[in-house]
GROMACS .gro file of C-alpha atoms in nm:
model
  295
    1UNK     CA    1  17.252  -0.612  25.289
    2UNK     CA    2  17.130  -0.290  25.452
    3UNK     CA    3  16.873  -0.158  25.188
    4UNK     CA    4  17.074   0.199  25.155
    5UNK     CA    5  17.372   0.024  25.022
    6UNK     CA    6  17.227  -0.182  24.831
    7UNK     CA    7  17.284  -0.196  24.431
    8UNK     CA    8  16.914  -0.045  24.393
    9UNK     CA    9  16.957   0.215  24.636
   10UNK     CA   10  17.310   0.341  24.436
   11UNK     CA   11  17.115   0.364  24.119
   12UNK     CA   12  16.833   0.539  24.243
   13UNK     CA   13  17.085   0.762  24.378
   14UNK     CA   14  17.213   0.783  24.015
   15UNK     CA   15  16.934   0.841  23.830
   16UNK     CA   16  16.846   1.143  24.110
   17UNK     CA   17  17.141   1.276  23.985
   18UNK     CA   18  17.137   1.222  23.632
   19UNK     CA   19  16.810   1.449  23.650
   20UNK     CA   20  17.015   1.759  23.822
   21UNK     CA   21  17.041   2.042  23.587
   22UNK     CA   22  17.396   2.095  23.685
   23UNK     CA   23  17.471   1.716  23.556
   24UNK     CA   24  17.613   1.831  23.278
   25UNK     CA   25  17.855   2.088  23.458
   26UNK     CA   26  17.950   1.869  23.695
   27UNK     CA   27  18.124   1.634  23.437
   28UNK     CA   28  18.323   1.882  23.305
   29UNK     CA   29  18.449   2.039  23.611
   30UNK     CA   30  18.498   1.678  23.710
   31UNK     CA   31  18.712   1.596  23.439
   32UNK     CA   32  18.884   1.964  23.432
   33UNK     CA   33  18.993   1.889  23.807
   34UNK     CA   34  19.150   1.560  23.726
   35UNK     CA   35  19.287   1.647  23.385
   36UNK     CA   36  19.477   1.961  23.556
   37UNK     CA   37  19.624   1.683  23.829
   38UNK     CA   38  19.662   1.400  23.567
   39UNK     CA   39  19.892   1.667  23.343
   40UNK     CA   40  20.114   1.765  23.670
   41UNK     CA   41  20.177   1.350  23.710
   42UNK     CA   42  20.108   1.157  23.381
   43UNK     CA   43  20.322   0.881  23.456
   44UNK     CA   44  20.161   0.823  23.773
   45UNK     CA   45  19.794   0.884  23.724
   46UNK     CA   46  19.760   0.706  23.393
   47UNK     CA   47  19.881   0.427  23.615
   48UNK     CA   48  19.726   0.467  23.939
   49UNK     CA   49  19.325   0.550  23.780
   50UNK     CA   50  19.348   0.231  23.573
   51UNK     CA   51  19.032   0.080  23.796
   52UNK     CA   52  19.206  -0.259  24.020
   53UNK     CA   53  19.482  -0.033  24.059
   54UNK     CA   54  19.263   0.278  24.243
   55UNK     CA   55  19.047   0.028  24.421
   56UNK     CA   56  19.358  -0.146  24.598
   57UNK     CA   57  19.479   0.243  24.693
   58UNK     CA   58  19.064   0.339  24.772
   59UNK     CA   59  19.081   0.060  24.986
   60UNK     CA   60  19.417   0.141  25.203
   61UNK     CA   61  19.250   0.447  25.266
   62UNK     CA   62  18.915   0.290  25.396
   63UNK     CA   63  19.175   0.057  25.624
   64UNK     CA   64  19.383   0.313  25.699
   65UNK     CA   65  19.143   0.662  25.747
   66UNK     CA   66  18.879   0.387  25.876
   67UNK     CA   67  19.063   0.268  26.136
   68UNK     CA   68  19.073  -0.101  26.040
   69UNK     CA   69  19.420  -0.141  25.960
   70UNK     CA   70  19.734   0.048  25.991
   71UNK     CA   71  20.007  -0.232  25.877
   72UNK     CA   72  20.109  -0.404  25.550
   73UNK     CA   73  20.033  -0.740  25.697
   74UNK     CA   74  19.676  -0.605  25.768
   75UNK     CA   75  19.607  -0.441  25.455
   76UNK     CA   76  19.713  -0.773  25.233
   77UNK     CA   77  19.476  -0.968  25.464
   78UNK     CA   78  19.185  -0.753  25.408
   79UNK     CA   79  19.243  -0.726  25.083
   80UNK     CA   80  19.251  -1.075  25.028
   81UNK     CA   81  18.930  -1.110  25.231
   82UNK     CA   82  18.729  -0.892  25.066
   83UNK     CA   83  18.842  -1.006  24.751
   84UNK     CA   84  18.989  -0.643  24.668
   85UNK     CA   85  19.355  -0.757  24.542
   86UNK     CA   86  19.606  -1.009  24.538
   87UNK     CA   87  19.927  -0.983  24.855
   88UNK     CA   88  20.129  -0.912  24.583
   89UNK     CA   89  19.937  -0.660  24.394
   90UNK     CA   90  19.883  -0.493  24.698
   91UNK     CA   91  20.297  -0.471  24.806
   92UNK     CA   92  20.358  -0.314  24.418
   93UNK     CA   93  20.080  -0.022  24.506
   94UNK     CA   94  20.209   0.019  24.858
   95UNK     CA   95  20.610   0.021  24.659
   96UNK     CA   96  20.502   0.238  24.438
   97UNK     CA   97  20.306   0.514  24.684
   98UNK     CA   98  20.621   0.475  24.936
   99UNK     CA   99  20.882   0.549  24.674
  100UNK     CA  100  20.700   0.798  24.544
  101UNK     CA  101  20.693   1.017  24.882
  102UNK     CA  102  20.304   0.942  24.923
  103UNK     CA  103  20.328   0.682  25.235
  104UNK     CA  104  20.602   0.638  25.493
  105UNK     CA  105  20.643   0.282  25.669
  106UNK     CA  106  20.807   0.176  25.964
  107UNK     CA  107  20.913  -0.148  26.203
  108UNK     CA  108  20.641  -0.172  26.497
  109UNK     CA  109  20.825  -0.106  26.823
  110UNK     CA  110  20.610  -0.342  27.024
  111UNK     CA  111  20.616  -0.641  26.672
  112UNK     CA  112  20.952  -0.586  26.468
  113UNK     CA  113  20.751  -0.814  26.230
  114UNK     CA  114  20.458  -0.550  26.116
  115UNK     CA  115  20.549  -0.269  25.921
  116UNK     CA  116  20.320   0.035  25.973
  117UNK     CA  117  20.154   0.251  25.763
  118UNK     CA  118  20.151   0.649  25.756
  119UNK     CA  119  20.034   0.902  25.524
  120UNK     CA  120  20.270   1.158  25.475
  121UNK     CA  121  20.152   1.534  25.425
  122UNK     CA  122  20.257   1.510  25.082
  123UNK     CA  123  20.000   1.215  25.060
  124UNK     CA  124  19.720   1.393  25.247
  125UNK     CA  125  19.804   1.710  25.015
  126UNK     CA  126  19.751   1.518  24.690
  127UNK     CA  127  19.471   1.305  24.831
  128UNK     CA  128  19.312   1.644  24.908
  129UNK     CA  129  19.385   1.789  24.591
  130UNK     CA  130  19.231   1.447  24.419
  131UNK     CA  131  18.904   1.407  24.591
  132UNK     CA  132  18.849   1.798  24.497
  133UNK     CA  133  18.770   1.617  24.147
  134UNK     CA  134  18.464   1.457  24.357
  135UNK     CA  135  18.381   1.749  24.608
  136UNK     CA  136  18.401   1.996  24.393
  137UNK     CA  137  18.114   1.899  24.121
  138UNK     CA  138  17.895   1.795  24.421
  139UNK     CA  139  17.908   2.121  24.575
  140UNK     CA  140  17.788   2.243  24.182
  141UNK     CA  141  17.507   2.019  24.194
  142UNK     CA  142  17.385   2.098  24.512
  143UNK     CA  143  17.559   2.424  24.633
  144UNK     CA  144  17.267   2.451  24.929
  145UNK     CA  145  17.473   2.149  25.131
  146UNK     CA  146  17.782   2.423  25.181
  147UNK     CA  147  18.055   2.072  25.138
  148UNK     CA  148  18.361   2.184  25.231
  149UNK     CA  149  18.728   2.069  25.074
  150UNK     CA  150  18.884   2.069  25.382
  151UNK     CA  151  18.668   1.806  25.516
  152UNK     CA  152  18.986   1.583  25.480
  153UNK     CA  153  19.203   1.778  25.721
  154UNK     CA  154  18.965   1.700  25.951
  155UNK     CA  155  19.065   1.380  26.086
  156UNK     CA  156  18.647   1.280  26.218
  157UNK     CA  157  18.498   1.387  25.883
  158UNK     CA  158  18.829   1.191  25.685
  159UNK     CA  159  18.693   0.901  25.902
  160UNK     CA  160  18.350   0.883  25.820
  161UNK     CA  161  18.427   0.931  25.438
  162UNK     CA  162  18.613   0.663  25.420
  163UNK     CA  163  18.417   0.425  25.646
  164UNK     CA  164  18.103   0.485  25.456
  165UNK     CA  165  18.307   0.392  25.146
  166UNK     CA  166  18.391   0.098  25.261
  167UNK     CA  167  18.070  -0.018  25.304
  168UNK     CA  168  18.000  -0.018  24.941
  169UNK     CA  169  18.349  -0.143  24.813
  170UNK     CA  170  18.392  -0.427  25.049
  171UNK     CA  171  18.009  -0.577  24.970
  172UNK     CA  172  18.169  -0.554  24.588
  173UNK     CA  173  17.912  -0.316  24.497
  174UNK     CA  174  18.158  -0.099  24.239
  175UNK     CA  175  18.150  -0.033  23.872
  176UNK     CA  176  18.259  -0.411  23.768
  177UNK     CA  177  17.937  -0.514  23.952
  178UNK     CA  178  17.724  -0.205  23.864
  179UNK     CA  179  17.834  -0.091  23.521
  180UNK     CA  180  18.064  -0.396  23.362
  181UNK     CA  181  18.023  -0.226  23.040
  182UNK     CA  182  18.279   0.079  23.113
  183UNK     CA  183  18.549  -0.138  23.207
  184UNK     CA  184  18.628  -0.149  22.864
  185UNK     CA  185  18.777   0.204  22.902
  186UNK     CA  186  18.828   0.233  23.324
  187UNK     CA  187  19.009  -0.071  23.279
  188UNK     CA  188  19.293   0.095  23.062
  189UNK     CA  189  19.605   0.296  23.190
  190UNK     CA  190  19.471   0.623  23.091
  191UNK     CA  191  19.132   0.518  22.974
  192UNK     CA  192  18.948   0.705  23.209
  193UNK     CA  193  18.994   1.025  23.134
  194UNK     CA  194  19.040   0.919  22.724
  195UNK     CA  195  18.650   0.858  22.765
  196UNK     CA  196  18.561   1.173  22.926
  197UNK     CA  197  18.743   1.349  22.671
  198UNK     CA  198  18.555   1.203  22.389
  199UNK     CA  199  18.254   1.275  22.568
  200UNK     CA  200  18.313   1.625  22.653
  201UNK     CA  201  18.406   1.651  22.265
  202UNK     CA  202  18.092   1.483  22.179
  203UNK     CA  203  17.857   1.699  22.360
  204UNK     CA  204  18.013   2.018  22.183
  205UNK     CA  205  17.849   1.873  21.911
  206UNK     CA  206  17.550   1.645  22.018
  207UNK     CA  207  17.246   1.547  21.790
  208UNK     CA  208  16.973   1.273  21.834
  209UNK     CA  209  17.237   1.045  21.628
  210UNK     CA  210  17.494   1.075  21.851
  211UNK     CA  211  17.821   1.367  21.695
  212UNK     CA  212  18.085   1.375  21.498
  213UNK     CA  213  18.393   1.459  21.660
  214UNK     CA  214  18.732   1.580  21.496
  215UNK     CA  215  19.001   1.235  21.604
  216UNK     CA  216  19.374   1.129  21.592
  217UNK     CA  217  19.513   0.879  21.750
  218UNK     CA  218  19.840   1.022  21.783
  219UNK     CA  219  19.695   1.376  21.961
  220UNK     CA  220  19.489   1.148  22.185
  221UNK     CA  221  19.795   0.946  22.249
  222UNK     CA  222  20.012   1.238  22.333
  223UNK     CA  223  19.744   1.413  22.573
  224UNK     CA  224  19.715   1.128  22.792
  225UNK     CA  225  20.085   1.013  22.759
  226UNK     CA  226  19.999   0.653  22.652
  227UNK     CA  227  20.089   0.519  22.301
  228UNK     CA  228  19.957   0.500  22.013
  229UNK     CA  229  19.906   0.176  21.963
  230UNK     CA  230  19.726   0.171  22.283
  231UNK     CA  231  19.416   0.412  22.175
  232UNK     CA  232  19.416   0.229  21.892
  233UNK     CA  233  19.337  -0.073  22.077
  234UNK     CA  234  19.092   0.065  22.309
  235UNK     CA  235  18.895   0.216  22.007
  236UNK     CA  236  18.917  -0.039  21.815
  237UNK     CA  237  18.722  -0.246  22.135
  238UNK     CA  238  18.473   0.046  22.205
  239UNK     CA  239  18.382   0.069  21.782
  240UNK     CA  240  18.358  -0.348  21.848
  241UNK     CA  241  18.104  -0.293  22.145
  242UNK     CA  242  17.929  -0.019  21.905
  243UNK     CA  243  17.997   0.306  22.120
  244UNK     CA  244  18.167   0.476  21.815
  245UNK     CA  245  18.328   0.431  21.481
  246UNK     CA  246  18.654   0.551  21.330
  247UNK     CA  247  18.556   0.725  20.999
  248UNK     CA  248  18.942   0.693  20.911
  249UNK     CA  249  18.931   1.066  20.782
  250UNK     CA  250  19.046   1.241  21.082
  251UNK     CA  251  18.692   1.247  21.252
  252UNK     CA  252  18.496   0.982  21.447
  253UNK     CA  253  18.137   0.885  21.503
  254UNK     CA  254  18.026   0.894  21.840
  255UNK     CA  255  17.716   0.695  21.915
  256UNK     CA  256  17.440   0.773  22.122
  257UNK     CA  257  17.497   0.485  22.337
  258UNK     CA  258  17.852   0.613  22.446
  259UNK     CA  259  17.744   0.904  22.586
  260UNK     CA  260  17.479   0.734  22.771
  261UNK     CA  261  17.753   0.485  22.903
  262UNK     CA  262  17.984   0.800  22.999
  263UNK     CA  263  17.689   0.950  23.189
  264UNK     CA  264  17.589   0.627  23.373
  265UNK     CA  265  17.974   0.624  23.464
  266UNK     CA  266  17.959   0.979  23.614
  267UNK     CA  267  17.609   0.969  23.752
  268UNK     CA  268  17.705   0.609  23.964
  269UNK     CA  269  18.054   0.777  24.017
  270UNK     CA  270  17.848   1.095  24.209
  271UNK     CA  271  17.616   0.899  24.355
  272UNK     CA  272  17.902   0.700  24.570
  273UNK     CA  273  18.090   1.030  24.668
  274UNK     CA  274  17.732   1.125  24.798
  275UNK     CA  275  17.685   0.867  24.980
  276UNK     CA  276  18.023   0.894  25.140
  277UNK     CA  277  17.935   1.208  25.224
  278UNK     CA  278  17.614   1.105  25.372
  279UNK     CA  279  17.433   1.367  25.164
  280UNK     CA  280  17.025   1.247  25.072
  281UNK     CA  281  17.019   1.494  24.791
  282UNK     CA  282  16.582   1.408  24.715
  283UNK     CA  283  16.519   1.412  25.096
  284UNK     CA  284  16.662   1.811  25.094
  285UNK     CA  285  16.427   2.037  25.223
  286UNK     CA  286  16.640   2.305  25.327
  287UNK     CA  287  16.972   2.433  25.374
  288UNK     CA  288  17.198   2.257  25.612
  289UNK     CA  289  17.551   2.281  25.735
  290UNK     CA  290  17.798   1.974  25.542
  291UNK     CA  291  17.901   1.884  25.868
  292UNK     CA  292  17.538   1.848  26.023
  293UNK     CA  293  17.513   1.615  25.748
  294UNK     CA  294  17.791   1.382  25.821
  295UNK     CA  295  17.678   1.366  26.220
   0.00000   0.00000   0.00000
């Protein structure tokens, strides 16, 4: 495995991060991105973010935007090869994204047999509007770089995103590999953005012991339109795994090891969208040009 995408080399890339002042920041303006989207589309995004889900649609964009496949029949074989995702797990995402206005498909002229694959602009709109959730903060920790959010329009730079995603994804090197641990919330419909809430709440409030946070069940239920009974099963996993503890008297302990699990999460989460992006954030020197550093 080439050494710069290598598990090592994504950590170290983490840990550079982890150090930026604008760390901190760059969480909440990552979650405040994604929460604004989430809100707009509950039933969808608590669905689509749960983690097997977003990989099988991350990696129909590294086929598709990489130019590796542009059919059905290619994207189940691919994803079977690499392990990503079952055929059939693959045909309910690509349901789900064509009934929903996001992809168009259509019979091959030359092989009645394949059905293509097409964006439609209402896909590349939200998929634009998404990945702001990842541009965005990066720009805030390193505003010399200039990254632009319309990178994505451009159909080059949409390219070499999403090829230099897939050459982390399709070695296996993602958070199951890399950070097991979080899977017990990323794994969850809605669980993704339930943790960075509780973070964000915790570091309102942060000591050396960890915080105490104000918690309910039912509000947390109702701002990530899941149910009840799911938080409570979730929580009841992560108090288990001894990231927090339900005090039972409308407030919860939150541990110091939770917040160091959130921030792994969002520095490894950074450090892929930077390499994507082809950005060498300790090698900066001096000011360059976002595109100058995708060439």
């Amino acid at each position: 495995m080439d050494k710069n995408i290598s598990s090592k080399a994504l950590l170290h890339r983490r840990d550079v991060i982890k150090n930026n002042p604008r760390f901190s920041e760059a969480i909440r303006q990552h979650f405040a991105i994604n929460d604004s989207i989430y809100k707009k589309q509950p039933l969808f995004y608590k669905t689509m973010l749960q983690e097997s889900r977003f990989t099988i649609v991350m990696s129909m964009c590294c086929f598709i935007f990489g130019n590796q496949a542009g059919s059905v029949s290619e994207v189940k074989e691919l994803c079977t090869r690499y392990k990503m995702a079952s055929p059939n797990s693959v045909i309910a995402i690509i349901t789900l994204l064509r009934t929903t206005g996001r992809i168009k498909t259509m019979r091959c002229t030359e092989d009645r047999r394949k059905m293509l694959i097409e964006p439609t602009q209402k896909g590349l709109d939200e998929l634009k509007r998404y990945m702001a959730g990842a541009l965005e903060p990066i720009s805030t920790l390193y505003p010399d770089y200039n990254i632009n959010i319309n990178l994505l329009d451009n159909n080059a730079l949409r390219h070499s995103f999403f090829h230099r995603a897939a050459e982390y994804l399709f070695r296996g090197v993602t958070f199951k590999k890399i950070l097991p641990e979080v899977g017990l919330f990323i794994d969850k419909d809605g669980g993704r953005m339930i943790m960075l809430y509780l973070y964000l709440q915790a570091t309102k409030n942060r000591n050396p012991h960890g915080a105490v946070i104000e918690y309910s069940a039912s509000v947390l239920a109702k701002e990530f339109y899941v149910s009840r009974i799911h938080v409570n099963r979730m929580m009841k996993l992560a108090q288990e795994a001894g990231y927090l503890k339900d005090r039972e008297n409308g407030f919860m302990t939150i541990y110091p090891s939770f917040i160091e699990l959130v921030e792994n999460y969002a520095g490894l989460y950074f450090a892929y969208i930077t390499h994507y992006l082809n950005l060498h954030p300790k090698e900066r020197l001096a000011a360059i040009s976002f595109s100058a550093a995708l060439s």
